[in-house]
mmCIF file of C-alpha atoms in Angstrom:
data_model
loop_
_atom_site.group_PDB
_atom_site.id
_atom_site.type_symbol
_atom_site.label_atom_id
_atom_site.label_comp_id
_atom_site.label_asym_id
_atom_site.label_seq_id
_atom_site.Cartn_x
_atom_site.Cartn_y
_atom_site.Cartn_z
ATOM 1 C CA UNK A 1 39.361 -46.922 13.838
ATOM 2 C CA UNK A 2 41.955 -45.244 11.593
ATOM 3 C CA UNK A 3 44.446 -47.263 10.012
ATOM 4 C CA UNK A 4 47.537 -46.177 7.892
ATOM 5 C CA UNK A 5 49.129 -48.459 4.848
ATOM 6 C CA UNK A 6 52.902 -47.557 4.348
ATOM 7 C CA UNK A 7 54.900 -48.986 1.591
ATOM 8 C CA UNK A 8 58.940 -48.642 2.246
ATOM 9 C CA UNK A 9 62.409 -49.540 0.286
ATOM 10 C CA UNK A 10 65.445 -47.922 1.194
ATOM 11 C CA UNK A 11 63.563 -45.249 2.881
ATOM 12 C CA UNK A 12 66.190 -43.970 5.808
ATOM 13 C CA UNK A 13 66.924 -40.507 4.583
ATOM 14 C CA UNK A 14 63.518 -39.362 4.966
ATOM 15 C CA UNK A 15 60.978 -41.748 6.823
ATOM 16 C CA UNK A 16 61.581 -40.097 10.263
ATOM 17 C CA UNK A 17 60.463 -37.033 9.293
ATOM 18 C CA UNK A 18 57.551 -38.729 7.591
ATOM 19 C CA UNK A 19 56.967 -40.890 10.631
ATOM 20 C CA UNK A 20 56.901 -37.869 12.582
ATOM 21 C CA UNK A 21 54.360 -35.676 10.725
ATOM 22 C CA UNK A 22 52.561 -38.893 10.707
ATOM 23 C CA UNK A 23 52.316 -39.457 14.614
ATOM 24 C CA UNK A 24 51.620 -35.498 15.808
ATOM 25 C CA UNK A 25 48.675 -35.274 13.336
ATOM 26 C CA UNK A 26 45.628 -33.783 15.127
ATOM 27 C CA UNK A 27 44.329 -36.939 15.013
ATOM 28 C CA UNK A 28 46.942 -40.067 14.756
ATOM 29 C CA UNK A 29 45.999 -42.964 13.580
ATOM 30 C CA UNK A 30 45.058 -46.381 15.412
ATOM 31 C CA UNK A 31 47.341 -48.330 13.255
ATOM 32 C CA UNK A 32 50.337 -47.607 11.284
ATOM 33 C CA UNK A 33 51.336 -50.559 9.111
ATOM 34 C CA UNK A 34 54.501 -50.612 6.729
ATOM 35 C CA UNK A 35 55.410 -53.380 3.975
ATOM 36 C CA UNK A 36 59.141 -53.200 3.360
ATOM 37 C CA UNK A 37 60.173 -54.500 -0.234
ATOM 38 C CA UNK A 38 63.140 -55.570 0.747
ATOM 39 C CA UNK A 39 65.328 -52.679 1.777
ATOM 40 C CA UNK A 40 69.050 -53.137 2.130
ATOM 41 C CA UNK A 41 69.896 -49.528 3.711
ATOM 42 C CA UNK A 42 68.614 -48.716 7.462
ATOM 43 C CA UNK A 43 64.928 -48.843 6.681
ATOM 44 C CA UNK A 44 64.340 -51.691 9.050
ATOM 45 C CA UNK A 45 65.872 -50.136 12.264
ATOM 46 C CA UNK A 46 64.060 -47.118 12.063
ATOM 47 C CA UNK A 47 60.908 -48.844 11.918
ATOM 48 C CA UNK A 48 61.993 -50.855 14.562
ATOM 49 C CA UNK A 49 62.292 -47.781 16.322
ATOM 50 C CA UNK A 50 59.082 -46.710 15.883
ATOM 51 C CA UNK A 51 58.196 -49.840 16.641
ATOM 52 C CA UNK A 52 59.536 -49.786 20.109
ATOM 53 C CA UNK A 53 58.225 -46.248 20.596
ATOM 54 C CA UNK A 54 54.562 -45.838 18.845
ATOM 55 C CA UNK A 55 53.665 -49.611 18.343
ATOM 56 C CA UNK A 56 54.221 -49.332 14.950
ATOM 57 C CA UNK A 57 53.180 -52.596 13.110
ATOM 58 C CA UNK A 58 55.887 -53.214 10.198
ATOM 59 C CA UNK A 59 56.242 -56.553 7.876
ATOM 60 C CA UNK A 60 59.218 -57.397 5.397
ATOM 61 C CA UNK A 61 59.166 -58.788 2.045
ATOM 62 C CA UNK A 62 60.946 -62.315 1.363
ATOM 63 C CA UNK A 63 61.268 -61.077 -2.179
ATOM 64 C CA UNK A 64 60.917 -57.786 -4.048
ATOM 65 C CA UNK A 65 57.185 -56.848 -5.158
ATOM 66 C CA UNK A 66 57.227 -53.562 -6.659
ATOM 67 C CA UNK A 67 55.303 -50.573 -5.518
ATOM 68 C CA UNK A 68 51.861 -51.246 -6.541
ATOM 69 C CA UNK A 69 51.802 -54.838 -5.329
ATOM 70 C CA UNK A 70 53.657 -53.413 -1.744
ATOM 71 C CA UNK A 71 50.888 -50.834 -1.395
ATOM 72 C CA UNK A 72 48.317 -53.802 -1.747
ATOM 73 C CA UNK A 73 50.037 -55.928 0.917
ATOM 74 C CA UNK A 74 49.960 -52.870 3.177
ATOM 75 C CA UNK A 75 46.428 -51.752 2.833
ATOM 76 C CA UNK A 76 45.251 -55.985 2.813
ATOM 77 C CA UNK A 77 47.022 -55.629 6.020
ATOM 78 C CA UNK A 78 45.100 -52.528 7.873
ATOM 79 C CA UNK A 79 41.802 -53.542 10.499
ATOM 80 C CA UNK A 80 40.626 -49.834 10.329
ATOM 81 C CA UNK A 81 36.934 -48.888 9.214
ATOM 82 C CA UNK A 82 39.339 -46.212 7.647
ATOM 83 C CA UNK A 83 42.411 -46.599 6.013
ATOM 84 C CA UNK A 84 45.123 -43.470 4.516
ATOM 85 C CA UNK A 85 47.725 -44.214 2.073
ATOM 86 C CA UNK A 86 51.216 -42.416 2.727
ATOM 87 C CA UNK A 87 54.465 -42.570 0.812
ATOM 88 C CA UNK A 88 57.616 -42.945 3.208
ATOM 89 C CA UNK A 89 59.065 -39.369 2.177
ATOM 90 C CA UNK A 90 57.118 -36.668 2.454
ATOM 91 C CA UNK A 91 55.562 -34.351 5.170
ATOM 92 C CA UNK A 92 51.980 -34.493 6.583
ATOM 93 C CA UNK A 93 50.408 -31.258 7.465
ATOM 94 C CA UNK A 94 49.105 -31.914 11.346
ATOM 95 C CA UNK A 95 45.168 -31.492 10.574
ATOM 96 C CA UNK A 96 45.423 -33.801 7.014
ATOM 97 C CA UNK A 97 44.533 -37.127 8.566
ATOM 98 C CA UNK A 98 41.547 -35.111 10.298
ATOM 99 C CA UNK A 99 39.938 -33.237 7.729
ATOM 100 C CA UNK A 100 40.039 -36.561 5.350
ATOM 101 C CA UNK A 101 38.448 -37.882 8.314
ATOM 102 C CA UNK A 102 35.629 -35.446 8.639
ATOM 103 C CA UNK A 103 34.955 -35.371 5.193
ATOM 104 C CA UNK A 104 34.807 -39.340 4.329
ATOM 105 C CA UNK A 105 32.562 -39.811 7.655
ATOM 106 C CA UNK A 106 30.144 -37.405 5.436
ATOM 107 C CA UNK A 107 28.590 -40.908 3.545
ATOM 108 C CA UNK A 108 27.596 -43.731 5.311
ATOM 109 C CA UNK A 109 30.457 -46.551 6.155
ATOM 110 C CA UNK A 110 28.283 -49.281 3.875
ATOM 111 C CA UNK A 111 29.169 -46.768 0.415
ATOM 112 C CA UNK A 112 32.766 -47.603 -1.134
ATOM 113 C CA UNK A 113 34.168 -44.113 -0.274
ATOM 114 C CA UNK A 114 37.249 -42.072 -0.774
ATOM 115 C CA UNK A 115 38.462 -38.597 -0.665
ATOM 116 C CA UNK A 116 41.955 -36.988 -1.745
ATOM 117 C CA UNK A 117 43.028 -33.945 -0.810
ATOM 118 C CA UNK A 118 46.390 -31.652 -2.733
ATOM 119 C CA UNK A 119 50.321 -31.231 -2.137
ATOM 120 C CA UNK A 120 52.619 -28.170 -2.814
ATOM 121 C CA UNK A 121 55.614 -30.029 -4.664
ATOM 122 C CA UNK A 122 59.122 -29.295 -2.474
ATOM 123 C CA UNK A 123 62.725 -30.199 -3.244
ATOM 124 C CA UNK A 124 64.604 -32.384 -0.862
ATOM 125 C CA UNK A 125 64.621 -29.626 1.582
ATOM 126 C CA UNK A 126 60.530 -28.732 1.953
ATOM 127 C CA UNK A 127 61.576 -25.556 -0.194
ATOM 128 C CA UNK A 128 58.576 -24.924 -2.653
ATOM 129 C CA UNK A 129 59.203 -25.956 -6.442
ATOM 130 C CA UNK A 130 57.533 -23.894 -9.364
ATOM 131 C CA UNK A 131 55.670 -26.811 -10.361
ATOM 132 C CA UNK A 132 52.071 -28.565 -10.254
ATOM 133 C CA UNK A 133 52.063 -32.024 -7.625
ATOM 134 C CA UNK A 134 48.391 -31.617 -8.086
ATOM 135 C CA UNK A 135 46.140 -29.913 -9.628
ATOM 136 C CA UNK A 136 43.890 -27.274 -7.089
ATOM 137 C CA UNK A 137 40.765 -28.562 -8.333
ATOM 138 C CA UNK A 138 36.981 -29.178 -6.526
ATOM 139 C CA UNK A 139 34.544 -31.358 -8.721
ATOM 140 C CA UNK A 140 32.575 -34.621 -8.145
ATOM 141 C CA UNK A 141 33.236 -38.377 -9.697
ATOM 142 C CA UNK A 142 32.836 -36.829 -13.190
ATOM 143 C CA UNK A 143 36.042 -34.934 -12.984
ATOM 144 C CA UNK A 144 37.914 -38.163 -11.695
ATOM 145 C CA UNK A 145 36.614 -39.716 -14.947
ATOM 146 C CA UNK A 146 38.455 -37.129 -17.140
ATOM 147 C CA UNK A 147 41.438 -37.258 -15.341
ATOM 148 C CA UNK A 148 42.605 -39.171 -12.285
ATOM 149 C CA UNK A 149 42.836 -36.708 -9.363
ATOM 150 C CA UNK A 150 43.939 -39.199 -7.284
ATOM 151 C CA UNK A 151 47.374 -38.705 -5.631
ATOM 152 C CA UNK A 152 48.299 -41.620 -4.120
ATOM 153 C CA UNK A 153 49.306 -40.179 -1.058
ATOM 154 C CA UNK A 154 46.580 -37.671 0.126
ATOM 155 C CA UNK A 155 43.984 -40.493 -0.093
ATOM 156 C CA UNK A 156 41.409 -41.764 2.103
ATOM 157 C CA UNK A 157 39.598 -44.990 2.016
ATOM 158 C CA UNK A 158 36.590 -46.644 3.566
ATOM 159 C CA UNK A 159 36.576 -50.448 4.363
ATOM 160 C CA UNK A 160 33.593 -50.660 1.971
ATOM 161 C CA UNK A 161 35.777 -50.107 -0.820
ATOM 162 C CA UNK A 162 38.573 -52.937 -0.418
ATOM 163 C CA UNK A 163 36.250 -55.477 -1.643
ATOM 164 C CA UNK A 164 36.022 -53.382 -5.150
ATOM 165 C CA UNK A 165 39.870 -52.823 -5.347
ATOM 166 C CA UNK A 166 41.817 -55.963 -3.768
ATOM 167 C CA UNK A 167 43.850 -57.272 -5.306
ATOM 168 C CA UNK A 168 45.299 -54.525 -7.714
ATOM 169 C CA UNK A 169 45.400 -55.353 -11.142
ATOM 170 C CA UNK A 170 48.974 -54.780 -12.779
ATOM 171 C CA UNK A 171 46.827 -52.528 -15.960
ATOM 172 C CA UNK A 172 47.183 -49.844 -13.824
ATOM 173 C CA UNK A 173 48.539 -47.697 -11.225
ATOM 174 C CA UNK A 174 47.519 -47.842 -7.861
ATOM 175 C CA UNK A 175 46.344 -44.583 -7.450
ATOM 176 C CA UNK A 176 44.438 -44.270 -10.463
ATOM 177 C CA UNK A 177 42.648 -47.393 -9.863
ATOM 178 C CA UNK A 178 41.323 -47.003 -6.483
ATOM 179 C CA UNK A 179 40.091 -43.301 -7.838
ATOM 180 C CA UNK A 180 38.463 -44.420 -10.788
ATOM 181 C CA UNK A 181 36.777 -47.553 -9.137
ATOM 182 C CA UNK A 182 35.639 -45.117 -6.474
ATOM 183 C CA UNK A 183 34.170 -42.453 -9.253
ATOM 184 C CA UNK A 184 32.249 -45.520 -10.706
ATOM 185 C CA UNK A 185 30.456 -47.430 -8.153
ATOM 186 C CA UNK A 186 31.179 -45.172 -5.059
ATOM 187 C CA UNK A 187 31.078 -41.564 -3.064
ATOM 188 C CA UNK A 188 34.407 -39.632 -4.936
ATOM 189 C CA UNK A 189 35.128 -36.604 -2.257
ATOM 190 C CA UNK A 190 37.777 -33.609 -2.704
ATOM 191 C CA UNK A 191 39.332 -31.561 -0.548
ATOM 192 C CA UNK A 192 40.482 -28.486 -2.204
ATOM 193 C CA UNK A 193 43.090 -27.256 -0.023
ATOM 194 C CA UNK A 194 46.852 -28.331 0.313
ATOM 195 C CA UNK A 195 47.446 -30.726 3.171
ATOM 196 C CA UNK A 196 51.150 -31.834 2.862
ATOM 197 C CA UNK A 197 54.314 -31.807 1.163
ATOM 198 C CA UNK A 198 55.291 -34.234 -1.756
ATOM 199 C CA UNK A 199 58.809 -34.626 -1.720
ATOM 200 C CA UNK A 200 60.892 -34.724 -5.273
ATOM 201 C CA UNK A 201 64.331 -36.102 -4.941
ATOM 202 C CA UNK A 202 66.356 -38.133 -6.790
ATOM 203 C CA UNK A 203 65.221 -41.600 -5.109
ATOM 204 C CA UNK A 204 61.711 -40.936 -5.516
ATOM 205 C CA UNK A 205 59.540 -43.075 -8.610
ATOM 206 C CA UNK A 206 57.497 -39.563 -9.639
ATOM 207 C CA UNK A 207 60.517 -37.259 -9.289
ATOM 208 C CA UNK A 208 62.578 -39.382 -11.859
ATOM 209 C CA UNK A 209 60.106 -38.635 -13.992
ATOM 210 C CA UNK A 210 60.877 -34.879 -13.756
ATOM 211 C CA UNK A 211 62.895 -32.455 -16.214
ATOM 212 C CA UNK A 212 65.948 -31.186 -14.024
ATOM 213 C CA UNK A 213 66.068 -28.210 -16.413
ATOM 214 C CA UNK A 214 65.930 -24.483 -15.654
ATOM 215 C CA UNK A 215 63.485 -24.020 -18.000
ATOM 216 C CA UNK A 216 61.141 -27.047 -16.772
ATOM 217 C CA UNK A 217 57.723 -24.632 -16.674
ATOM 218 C CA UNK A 218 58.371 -23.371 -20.245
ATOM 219 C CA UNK A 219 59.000 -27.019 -21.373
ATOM 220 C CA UNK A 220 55.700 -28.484 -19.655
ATOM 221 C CA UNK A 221 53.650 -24.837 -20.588
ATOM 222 C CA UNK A 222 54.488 -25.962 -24.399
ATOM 223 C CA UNK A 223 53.544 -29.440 -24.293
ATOM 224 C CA UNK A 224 50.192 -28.380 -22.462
ATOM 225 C CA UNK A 225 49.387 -32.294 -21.871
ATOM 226 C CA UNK A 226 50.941 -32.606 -18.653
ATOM 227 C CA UNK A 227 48.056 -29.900 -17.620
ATOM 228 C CA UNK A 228 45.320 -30.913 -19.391
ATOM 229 C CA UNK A 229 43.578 -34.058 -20.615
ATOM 230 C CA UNK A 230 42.847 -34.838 -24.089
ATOM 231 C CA UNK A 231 45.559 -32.581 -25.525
ATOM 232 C CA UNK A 232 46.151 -36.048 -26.772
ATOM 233 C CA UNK A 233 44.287 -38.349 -28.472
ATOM 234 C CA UNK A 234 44.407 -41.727 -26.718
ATOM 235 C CA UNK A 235 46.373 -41.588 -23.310
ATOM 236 C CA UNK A 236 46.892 -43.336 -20.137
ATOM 237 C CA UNK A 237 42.857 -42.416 -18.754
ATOM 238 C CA UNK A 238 41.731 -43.557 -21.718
ATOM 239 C CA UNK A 239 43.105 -46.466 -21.788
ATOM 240 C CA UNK A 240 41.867 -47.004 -18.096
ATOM 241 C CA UNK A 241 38.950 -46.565 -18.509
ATOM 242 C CA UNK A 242 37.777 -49.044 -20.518
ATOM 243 C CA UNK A 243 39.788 -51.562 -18.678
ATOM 244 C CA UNK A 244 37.253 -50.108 -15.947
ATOM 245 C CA UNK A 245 34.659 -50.569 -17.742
ATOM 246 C CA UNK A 246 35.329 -54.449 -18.218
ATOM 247 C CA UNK A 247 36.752 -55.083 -14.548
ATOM 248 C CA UNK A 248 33.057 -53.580 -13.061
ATOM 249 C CA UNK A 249 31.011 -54.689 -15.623
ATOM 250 C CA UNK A 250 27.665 -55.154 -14.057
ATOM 251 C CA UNK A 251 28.316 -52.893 -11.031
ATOM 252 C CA UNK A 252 28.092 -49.284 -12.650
ATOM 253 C CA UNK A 253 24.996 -47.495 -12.488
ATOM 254 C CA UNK A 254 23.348 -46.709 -15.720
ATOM 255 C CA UNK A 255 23.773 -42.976 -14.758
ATOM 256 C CA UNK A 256 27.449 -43.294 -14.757
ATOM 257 C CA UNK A 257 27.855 -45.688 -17.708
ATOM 258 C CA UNK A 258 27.035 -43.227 -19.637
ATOM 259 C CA UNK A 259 29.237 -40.443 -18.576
ATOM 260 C CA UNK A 260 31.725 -42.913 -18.547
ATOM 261 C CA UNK A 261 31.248 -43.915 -22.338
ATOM 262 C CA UNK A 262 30.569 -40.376 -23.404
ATOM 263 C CA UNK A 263 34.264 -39.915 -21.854
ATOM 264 C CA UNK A 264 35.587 -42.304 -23.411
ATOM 265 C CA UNK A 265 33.552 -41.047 -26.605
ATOM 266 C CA UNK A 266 35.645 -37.723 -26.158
ATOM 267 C CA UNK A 267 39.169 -39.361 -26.664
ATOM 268 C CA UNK A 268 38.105 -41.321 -29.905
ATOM 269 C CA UNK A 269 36.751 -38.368 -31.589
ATOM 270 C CA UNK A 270 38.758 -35.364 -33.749
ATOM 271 C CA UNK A 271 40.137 -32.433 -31.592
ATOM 272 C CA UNK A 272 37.138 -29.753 -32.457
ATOM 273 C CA UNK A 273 34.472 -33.131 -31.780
ATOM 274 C CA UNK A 274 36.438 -33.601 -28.498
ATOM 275 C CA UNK A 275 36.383 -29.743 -27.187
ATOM 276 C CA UNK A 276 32.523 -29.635 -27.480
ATOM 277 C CA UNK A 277 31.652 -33.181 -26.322
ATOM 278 C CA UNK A 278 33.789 -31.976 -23.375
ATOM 279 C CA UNK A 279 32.273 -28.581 -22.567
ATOM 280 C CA UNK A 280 29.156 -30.405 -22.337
ATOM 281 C CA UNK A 281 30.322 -32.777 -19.351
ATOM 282 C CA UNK A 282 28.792 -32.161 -16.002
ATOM 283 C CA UNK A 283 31.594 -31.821 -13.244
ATOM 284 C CA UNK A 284 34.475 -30.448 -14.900
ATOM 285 C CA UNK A 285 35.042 -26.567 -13.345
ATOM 286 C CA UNK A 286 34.676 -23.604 -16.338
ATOM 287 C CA UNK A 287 38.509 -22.657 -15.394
ATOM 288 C CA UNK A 288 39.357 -26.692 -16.416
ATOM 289 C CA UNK A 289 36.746 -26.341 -19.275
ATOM 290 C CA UNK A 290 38.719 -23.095 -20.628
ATOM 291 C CA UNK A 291 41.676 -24.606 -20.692
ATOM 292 C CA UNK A 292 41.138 -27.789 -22.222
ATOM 293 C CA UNK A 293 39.246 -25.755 -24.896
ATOM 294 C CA UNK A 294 42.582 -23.475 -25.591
ATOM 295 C CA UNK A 295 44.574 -26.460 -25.726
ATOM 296 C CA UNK A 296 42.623 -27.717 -28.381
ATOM 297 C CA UNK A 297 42.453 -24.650 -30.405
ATOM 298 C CA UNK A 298 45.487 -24.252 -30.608
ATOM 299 C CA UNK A 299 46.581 -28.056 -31.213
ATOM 300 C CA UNK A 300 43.812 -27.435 -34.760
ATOM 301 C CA UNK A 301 45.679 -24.376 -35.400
ATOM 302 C CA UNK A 302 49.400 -25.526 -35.416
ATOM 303 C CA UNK A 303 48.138 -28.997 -37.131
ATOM 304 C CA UNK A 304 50.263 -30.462 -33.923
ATOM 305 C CA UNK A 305 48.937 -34.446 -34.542
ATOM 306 C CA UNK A 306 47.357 -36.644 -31.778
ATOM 307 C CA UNK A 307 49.472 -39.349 -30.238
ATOM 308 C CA UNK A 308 48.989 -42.798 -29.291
#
């Protein structure tokens, strides 16, 4: 059984067109269940609509929770062996549900599993933007560890895992949590293929986050560490991993305690240190090792400080 975990808030403009990619996948899913965080536009009587039409199952919150605690409710909520996470505006490919499917089914249902696939970033009109939604990158639970390839909404969960990850903790982001806590005690799969649209628009928590400018590529190209990891110091995976570390204390094999710590070796370390301690990791492809190499280079060569 396939279930589907839905957070919504104010959500009308583009949840049918969500709801629809979502119901003529290849394979639809036995359950679709939404959380609504209190919407106050016509959120509710679409899903009622759906409702009525798919038996859509849909709850709404007495009070605001926020994203990563709505997310939670939804997923707490799903009876599928397997459970997808979807945002409420963007557009499923039809075969994305099925090929997460035939990949997760790989490992037996008893392993805490998960496997993402990618995105091509659109504008509010599914016309393709010039930027990176995710990264087209293959690898294994090592990659995850250097940076979280763990888009939120391509991923794909096995019931063994919600006893590792329930309830989220507010350290971190949804998304990165359930991929790193998968990378450490679990099966981490990839799909290296785009299997949807990810919507940027102006309502949308990743898309405010966004330069508007014309020269947006040129801007991000410069600053290199929205591409790769480590072109600073101390960042956000640093700083979740070693809440990781504490939270599964006990339940990480020795094998990946140490990648983990030599990781989190890398970040603590000076930039030349950090490039070599890197190129030695297991996982990482030698088109991500190249880069993060370059970055460094030239990060010693224009003296351009670490951050923190």
């Amino acid at each position: 059984m396939i279930s589907l975990a839905m957070p919504t808030y104010n959500g009308e403009r583009f949840l049918r067109e969500q709801l629809d990619s979502i119901y003529n996948q290849t394979i639809v899913p036995d359950e679709v269940i939404v959380v609504d965080d209190c919407s106050t536009d016509g959120t509710i009587s679409i899903l009622e609509e759906y409702k009525k039409k798919y038996g859509l199952k849909y709850w709404v919150n007495e009070k605001n929770l926020g994203y990563n605690k709505n997310f939670e409710k939804a997923i707490s909520l799903c009876t599928g062996d397997y459970i997808a996470l979807s945002d409420q505006d963007d557009v499923w490919f039809p075969q994305k549900i099925e090929e997460s499917y035939n990949r997760i089914i790989e490992y037996p249902s008893d392993e805490p599993s998960l496997v993402s696939s990618h995105s091509i970033a659109v504008d509010e009109n599914l016309t393709p933007l010039p930027i990176v939604a995710s990264d087209i990158q293959g690898g294994d639970w090592r990659l995850n560890l250097t940076r979280y390839y763990s888009q939120g909404c391509t991923l794909m969960m096995n019931r063994a895992l919600l006893k590792y990850i329930l309830p989220f903790p507010d350290e971190m982001i949804y998304d990165a949590y359930i991929g790193l806590t998968a990378s450490l005690i679990g099966n981490r799969l990839y799909i290296p293929k785009n299997l949807m649209f990810y919507r940027f628009h102006g309502a949308n928590s990743y898309a405010s986050e966004v330069s508007k400018s014309p020269f947006f590529i040129f801007t991000r190209l410069c600053e290199l560490h929205a591409y790769v990891p480590f072109w600073y110091k101390k960042d956000d995976q640093y700083r979740f991993l070693l809440f990781m570390k504490n939270k599964l204390k006990g339940k990480i094999s020795p094998e990946r305690e140490l990648v983990m710590d030599k990781v989190i070796r890398i970040f603590e370390v000076g930039k030349i240190r950090r490039m070599f301690l890197f190129l030695s990791l297991k996982g990482p492809s030698t088109y991500q090792k190249i880069k993060i190499s370059i970055a460094l280079i030239l990060k010693t060569l224009f003296f351009i400080e670490d951050k923190y």
